[in-house]
Coordinates of C-alpha atoms in Angstrom, one line a residue:
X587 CA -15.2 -8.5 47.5
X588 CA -13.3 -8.5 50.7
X589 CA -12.5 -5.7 52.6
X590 CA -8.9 -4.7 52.3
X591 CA -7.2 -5.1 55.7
X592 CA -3.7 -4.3 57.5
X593 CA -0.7 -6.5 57.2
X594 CA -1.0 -9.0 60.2
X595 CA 0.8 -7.6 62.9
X596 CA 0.1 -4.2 62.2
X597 CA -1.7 -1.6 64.7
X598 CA -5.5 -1.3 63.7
X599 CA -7.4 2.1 62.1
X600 CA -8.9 4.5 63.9
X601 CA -11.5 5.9 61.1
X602 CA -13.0 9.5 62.3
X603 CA -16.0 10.5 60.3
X604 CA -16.6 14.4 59.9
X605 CA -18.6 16.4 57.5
X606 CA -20.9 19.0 57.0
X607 CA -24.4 18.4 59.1
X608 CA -27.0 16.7 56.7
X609 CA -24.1 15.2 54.4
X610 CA -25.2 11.9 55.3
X611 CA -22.3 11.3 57.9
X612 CA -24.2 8.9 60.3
X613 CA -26.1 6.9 57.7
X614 CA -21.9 6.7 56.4
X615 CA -21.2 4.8 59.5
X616 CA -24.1 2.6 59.2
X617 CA -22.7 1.4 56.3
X618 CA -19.4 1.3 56.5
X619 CA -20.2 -1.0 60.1
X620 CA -22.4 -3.2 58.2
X621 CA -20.1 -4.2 55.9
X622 CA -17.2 -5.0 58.1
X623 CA -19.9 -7.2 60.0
X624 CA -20.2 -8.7 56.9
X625 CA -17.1 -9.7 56.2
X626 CA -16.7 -11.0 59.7
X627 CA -14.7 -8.3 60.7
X628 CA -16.7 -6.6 63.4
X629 CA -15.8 -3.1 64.6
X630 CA -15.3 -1.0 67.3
X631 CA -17.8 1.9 67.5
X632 CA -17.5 5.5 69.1
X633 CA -20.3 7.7 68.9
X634 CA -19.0 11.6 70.2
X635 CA -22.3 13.3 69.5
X636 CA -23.6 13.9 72.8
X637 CA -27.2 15.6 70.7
X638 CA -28.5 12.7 68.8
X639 CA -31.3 11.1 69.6
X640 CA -30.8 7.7 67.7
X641 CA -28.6 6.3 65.7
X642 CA -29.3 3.4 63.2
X643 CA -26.2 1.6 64.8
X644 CA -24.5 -0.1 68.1
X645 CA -22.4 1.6 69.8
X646 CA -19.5 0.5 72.1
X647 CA -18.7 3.4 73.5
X648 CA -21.0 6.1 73.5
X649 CA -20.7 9.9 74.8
X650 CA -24.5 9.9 75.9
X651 CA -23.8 7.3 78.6
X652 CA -21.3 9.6 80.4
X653 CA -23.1 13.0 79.8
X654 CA -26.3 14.3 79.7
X655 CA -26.5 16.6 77.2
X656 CA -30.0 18.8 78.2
X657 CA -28.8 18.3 81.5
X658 CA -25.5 20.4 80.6
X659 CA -27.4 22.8 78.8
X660 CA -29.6 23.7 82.0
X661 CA -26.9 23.2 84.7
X662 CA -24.6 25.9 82.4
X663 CA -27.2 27.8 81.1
X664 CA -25.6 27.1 77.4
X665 CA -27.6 27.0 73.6
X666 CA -27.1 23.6 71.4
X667 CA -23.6 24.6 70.3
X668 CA -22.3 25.2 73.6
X669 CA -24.1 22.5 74.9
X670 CA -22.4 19.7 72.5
X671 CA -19.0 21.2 73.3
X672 CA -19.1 21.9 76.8
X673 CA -20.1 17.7 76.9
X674 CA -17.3 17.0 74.6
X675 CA -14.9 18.8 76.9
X676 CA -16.4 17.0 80.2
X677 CA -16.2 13.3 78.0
X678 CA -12.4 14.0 77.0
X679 CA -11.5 13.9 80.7
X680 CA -12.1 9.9 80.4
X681 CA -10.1 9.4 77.3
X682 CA -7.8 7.2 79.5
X683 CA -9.9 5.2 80.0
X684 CA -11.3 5.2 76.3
X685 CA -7.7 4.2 75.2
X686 CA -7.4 1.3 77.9
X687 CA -10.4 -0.1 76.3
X688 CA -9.2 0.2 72.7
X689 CA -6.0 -1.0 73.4
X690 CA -7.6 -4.1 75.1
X691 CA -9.6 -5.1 72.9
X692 CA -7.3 -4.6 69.7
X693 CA -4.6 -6.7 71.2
X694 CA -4.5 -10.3 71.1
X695 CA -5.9 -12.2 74.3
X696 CA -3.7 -15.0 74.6
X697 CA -6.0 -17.1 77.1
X698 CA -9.1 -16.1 74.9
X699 CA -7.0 -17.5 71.3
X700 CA -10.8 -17.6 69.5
X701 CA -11.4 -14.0 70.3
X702 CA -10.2 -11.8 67.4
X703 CA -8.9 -8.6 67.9
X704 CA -10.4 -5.1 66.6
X705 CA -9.0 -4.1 63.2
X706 CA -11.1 -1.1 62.9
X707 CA -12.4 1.9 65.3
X708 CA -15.1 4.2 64.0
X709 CA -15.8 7.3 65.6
X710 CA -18.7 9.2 64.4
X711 CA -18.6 12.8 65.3
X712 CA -21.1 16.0 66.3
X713 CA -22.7 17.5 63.2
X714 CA -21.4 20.8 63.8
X715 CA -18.3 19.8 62.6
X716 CA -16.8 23.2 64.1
X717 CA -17.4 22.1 67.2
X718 CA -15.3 18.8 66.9
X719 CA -12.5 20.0 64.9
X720 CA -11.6 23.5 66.6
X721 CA -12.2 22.9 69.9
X722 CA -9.7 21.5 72.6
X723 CA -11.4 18.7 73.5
X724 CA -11.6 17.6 70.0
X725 CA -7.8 18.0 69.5
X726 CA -7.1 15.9 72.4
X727 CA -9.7 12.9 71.4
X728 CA -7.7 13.0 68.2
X729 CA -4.4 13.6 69.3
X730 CA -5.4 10.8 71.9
X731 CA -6.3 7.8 69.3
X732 CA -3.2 9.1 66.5
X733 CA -0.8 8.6 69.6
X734 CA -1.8 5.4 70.0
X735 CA -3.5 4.2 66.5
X736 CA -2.6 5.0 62.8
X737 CA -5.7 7.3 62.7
X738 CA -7.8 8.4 59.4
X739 CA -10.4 11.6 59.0
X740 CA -13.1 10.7 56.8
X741 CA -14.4 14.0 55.6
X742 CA -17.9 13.3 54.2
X743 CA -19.4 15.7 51.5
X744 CA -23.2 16.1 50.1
X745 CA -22.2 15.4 46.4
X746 CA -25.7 16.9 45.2
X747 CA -25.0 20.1 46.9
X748 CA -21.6 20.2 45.9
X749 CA -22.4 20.5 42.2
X750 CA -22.1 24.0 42.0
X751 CA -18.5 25.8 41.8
X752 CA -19.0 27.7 44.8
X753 CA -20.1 25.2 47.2
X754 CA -17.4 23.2 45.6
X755 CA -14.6 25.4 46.3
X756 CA -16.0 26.1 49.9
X757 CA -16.0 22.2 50.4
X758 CA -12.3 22.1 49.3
X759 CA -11.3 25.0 51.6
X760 CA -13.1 23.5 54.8
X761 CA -11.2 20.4 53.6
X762 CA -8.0 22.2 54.0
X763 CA -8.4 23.6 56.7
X764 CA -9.6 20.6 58.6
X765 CA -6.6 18.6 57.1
X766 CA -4.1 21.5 58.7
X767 CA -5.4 21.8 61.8
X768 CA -6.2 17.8 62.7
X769 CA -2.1 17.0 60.6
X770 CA -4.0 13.4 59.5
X771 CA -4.1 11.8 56.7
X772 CA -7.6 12.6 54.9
X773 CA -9.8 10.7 52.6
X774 CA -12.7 12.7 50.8
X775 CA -15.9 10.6 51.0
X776 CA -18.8 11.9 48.1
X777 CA -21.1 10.8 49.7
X778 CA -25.1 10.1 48.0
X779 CA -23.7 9.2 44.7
X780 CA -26.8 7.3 44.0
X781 CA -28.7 10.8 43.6
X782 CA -25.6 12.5 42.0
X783 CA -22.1 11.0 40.5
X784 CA -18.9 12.3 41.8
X785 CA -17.3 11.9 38.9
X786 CA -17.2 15.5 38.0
X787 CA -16.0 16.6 41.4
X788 CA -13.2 14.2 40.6
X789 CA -12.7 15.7 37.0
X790 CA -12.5 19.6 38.4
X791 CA -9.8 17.9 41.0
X792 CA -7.4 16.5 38.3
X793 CA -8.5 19.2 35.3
X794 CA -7.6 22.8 36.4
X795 CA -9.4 23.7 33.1
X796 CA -12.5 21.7 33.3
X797 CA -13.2 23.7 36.8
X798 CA -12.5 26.7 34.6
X799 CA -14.8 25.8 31.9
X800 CA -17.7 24.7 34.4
X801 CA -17.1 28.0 36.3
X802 CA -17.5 30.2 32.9
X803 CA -20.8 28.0 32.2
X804 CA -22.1 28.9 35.6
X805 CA -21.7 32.4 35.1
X806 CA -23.1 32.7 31.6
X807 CA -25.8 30.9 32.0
X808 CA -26.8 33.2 35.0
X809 CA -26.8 30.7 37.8
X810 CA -23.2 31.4 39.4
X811 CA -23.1 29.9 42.6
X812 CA -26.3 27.6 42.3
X813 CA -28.9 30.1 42.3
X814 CA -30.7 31.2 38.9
X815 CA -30.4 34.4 37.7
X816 CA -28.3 35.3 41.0
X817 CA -25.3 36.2 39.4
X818 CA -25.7 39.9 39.4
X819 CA -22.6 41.3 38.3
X820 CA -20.4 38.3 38.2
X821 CA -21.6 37.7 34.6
X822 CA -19.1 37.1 32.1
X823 CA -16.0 36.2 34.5
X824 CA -15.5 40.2 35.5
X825 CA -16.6 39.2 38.8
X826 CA -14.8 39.2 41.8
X827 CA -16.1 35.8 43.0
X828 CA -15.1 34.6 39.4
X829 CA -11.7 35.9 39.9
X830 CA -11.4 34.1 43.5
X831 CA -12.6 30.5 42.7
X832 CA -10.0 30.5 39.7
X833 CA -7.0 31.6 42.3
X834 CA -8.4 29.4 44.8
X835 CA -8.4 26.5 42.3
X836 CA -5.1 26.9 41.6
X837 CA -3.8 27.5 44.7
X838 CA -5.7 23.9 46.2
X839 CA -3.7 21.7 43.2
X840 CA -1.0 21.0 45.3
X841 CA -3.7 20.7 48.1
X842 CA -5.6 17.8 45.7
X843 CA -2.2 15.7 45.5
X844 CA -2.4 14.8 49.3
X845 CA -5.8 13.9 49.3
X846 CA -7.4 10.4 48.5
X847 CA -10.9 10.9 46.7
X848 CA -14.0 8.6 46.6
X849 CA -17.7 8.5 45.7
X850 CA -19.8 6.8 47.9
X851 CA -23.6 5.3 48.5
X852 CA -24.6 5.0 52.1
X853 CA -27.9 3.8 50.3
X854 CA -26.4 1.3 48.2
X855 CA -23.2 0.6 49.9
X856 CA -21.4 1.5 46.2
X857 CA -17.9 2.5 46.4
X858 CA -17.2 1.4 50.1
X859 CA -14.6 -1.2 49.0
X860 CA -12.7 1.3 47.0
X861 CA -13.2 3.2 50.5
X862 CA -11.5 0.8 52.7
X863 CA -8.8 0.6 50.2
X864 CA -7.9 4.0 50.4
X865 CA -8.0 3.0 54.3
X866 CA -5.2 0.9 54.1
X867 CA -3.1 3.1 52.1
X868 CA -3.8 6.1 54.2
X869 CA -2.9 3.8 57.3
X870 CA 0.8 3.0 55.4
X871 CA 1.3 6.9 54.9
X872 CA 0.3 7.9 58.1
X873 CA 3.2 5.1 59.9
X874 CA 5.6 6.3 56.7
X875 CA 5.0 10.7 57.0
X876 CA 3.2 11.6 60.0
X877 CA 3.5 9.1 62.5
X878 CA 7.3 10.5 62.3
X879 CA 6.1 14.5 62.7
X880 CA 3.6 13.5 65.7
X881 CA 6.6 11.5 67.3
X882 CA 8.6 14.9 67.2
X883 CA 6.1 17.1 68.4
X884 CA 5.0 14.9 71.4
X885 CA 8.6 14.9 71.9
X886 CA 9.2 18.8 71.8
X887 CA 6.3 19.1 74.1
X888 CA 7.8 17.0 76.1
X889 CA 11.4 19.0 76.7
X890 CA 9.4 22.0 76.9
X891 CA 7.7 20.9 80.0
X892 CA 10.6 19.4 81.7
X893 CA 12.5 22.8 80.6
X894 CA 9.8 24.4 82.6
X895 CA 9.5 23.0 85.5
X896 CA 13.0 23.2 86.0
X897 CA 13.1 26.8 85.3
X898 CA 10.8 27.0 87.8
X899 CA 12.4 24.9 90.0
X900 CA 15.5 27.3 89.8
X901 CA 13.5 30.5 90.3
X902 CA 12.4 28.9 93.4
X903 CA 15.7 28.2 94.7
X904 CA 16.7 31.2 93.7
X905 CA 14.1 33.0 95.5
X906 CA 14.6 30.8 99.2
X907 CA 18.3 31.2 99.0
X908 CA 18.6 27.6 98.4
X909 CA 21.6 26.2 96.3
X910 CA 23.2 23.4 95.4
X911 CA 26.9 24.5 96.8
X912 CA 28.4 24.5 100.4
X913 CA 26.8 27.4 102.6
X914 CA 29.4 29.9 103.2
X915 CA 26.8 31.8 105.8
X916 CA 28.0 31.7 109.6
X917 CA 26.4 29.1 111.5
X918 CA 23.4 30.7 113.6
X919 CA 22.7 29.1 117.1
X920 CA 19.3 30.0 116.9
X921 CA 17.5 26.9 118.7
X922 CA 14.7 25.7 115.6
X923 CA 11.8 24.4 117.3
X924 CA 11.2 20.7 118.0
X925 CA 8.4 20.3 115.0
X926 CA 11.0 21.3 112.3
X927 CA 13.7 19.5 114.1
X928 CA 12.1 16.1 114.1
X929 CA 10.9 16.2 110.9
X930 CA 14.5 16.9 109.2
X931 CA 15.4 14.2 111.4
X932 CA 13.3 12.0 109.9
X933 CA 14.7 12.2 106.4
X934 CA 18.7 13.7 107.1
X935 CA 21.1 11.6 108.9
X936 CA 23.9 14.0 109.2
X937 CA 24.5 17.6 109.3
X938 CA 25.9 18.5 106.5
X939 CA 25.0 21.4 104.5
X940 CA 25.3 20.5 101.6
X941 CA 24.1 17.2 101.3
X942 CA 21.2 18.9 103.3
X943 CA 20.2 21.5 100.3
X944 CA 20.9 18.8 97.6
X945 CA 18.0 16.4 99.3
X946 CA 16.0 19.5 99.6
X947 CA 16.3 20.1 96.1
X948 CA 15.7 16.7 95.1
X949 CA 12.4 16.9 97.2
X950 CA 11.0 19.7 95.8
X951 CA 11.4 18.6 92.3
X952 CA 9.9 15.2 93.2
X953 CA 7.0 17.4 94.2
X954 CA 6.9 19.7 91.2
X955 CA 7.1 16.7 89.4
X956 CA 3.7 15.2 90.7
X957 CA 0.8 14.8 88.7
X958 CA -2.2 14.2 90.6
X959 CA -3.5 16.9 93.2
X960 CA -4.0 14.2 96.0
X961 CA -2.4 14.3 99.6
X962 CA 0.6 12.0 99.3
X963 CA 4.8 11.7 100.9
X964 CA 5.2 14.5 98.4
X965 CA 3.2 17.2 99.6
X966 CA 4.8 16.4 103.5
X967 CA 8.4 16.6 101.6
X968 CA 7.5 19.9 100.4
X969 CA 5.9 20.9 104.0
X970 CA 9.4 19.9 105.2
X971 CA 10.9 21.9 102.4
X972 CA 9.5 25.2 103.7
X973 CA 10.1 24.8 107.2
X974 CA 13.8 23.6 106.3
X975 CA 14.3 27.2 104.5
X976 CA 13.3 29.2 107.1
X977 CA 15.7 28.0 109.5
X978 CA 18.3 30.4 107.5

C-alpha cells in the first residue's frame, strides 16, 4: 500500500517525533524512514539529540556534528539534562541555516528536472522530552520549521505501560499539555502494539464509561494504578485518585476530539500506513486552523517590535531635545569644532533646521533598526547623531 502523500504543489511535512524516553521513539523513526525509502519517497532526516550514541538510521542533519555534547558538559560544568539543553540552545543559533537547507532541497531544481524534491522531514528529538518541548530553543526549532512547513508532533506512547488507568490519564495530560504549549496539530502514536493492542486505549478515548468501568476494576481488584495490592485506601472508588481520573476523563473529551489516534509496530511496521494518513490530514488542518493563528501571532509580534523601537526612538528624542519641528531656540554662534563640522558636511547640504533634525531622525532609526552588531555606515550615522546633538 502506498504511502499517502500531499496534493502536488503543496508544501512538504515536517513530522517531529516526541515521547516519553524508552517509548520506542527512535526505533519509530527507523521505521517510519524505511518505509518512505520504500516507496521511493526518501526523506529528510533531523536528529536534535545531542546524547545518543547511535542511531539505527542516516541522518542529514545531525546536532552531534555542530556540538559536542561531553564537551559542553565539562566546559559549563552541567549534568546530562543541562548538558542536552544547553547544546540544543547553542544548535538553534544555526536554524537559518537549517531552513536554507530544507527549503533547498524541498523545492524543485529546475536544472536538476530528475531530482525529486523532499516531501517529508523527520526530526527525532532528545528523550527527555522536557527538555525539547519547554525550553526556548525548542520553541524556536519548532516555531522555525511551522513558519516555514505545515509541521506535525508525533507524540509517541509505550502502549504496554500505558495499560493502567493512571499511567493512562498521565499520558493524556502530558499530551495536553504538549499540544498547548507547541499550538500543532498532534497525532498520538501507540507505539509496541505487537506486545500490547491499542485498541483499549482507543475504546477509554471514545467511551467515557468503559474508562469508568476499567478504573472501578482496577480498584477492586486491588491493583489501582498498576501495582498489586497498592491501592491502600483508594479501594472501592472512595479514593481521591479515583475521584481525579474520573474528572480528568471528562474534562480531556473535548481534549480527545482534536486529537488523531493510532497504534503502531516499530517491530513490524503495522499501522504505519494508517500513520501517514493521519499525516496528510493533519497537514490539511494545520494550512486550514493554525497556519491562520501562527500567521497572526507572527504578525502581532511583529507590531509589537516596531511599536517598540519607536517608543524608544521617541524617548530618545525626547531626552536630546531633538524634534521633528522648526527650532524656535536663538541661534548660538558658538564655533563647533572642525570634526563635527565636516562630518555634518558630509551628509547635509544646507542649513536648515529642520530638515537637519528630520535626517537626524531618520538616521537614528536606520540604526535602531539594525540587526547585526557589526561595524557598518549605521554605527558612524549614529556617531554623527551624537556629536550633531550636542551642538545645542
Amino acid at each position: 500500500m502506498a504511502t499517502p502523500q500531499a496534493p502536488p504543489g503543496s508544501q512538504p511535512v515536517a513530522i517531529v517525533c516526541v515521547g516519553m524516553a524508552g517509548s520506542g521513539k527512535t526505533t519509530f523513526m527507523q521505521r517510519i524512514n524505511s518505509h518512505l525509502h520504500t516507496n521511493k519517497e526518501p526523506p529528510y532526516v533531523i536528529n536534535l539529540d545531542p546524547a545518543v550514541r547511535n542511531v539505527p538510521f542516516e541522518s542529514n542533519i545531525d546536532i552531534r556534528d555542530s556540538v559536542n555534547y561531553k564537551e559542553v558538559m565539562k566546559s559549563y560544568n552541567l549534568g546530562p539534562n543541562g548538558g542536552i539543553l544547553t547544546s540544543l540552545n547553542l544548535f538553534a543559533t544555526k536554524i537559518d541555516q537549517i531552513l536554507t537547507l530544507l527549503e533547498k532541497r524541498t523545492t524543485p531544481d529546475p536544472a536538476k528536472p530528475t531530482v525529486k524534491p523532499i516531501k517529508n522531514i523527520l526530526v527525532d528529538t532528545p528523550g527527555q522530552i522536557e527538555v525539547f518541548v519547554w525550553s526556548a530553543s525548542g520553541a524556536i526549532l519548532l516555531d522555525s520549521l511551522a513558519s516555514t512547513f505545515p509541521t506535525v508532533i508525533a507524540y509517541i506512547i509505550d502502549t504496554p505501560r500505558t495499560a493502567s488507568t493512571s499511567t493512562f490519564m498521565s499520558n493524556m495530560l502530558y499530551a495536553c499539555s504538549i499540544l498547548y504549549k507547541t499550538k500543532l496539530p498532534m497525532i498520538l502514536v501507540f507505539n509496541k502494539t505487537d506486545v500490547k493492542d491499542a485498541e483499549f486505549a482507543k475504546e477509554w478515548m471514545t467511551d467515557f464509561e468503559a474508562f469508568q468501568a476499567a478504573l472501578r476494576e482496577e480498584e477492586e481488584a486491588g491493583s489501582f494504578g498498576g501495582l498489586e495490592g497498592g491501592s491502600g485506601g483508594l479501594g472501592g472508588g472512595s479514593g481521591y485518585m479515583g475521584s481525579l481520573l474520573n474528572s480528568m476523563s471528562l474534562m480531556l473529551e473535548e481534549f480527545y476530539s482534536h486529537l488523531s489516534v493510532v497504534g503502531v509496530s516499530s517491530m513490524t511496521g503495522a499501522g504505519v500506513d494508517e500513520f501517514f494518513a493521519a499525516v496528510d490530514e493533519k497537514a490539511q488542518e494545520f494550512e486550514r486552523d493554525y497556519k491562520p493563528e501562527l500567521e497572526r501571532r507572527k504578525k502581532q509580534r511583529d507590531d509589537e517590535k516596531i511599536a517598540g523601537r519607536e517608543k524608544e526612538l521617541g524617548k530618545l528624542m525626547k531626552d536630546m531635545a531633538v524634534s521633528g519641528e522648526p527650532s524656535r531656540k536663538a541661534p548660538t554662534h558658538e564655533k563647533p569644532d572642525m570634526d563635527t563640522l565636516s562630518d555634518m558636511e558630509d551628509d547635509e547640504d544646507g542649513d536648515d533646521e529642520e530638515n537637519e533634525e528630520n535626517g537626524l531622525s531618520s538616521r537614528y532609526k536606520q540604526a535602531l533598526e539594525q540587526e547585526t552588531g557589526g561595524p557598518g555606515n549605521d554605527d558612524h550615522s549614529f556617531t554623527r547623531y551624537l556629536r550633531a546633538s550636542q551642538m545645542r
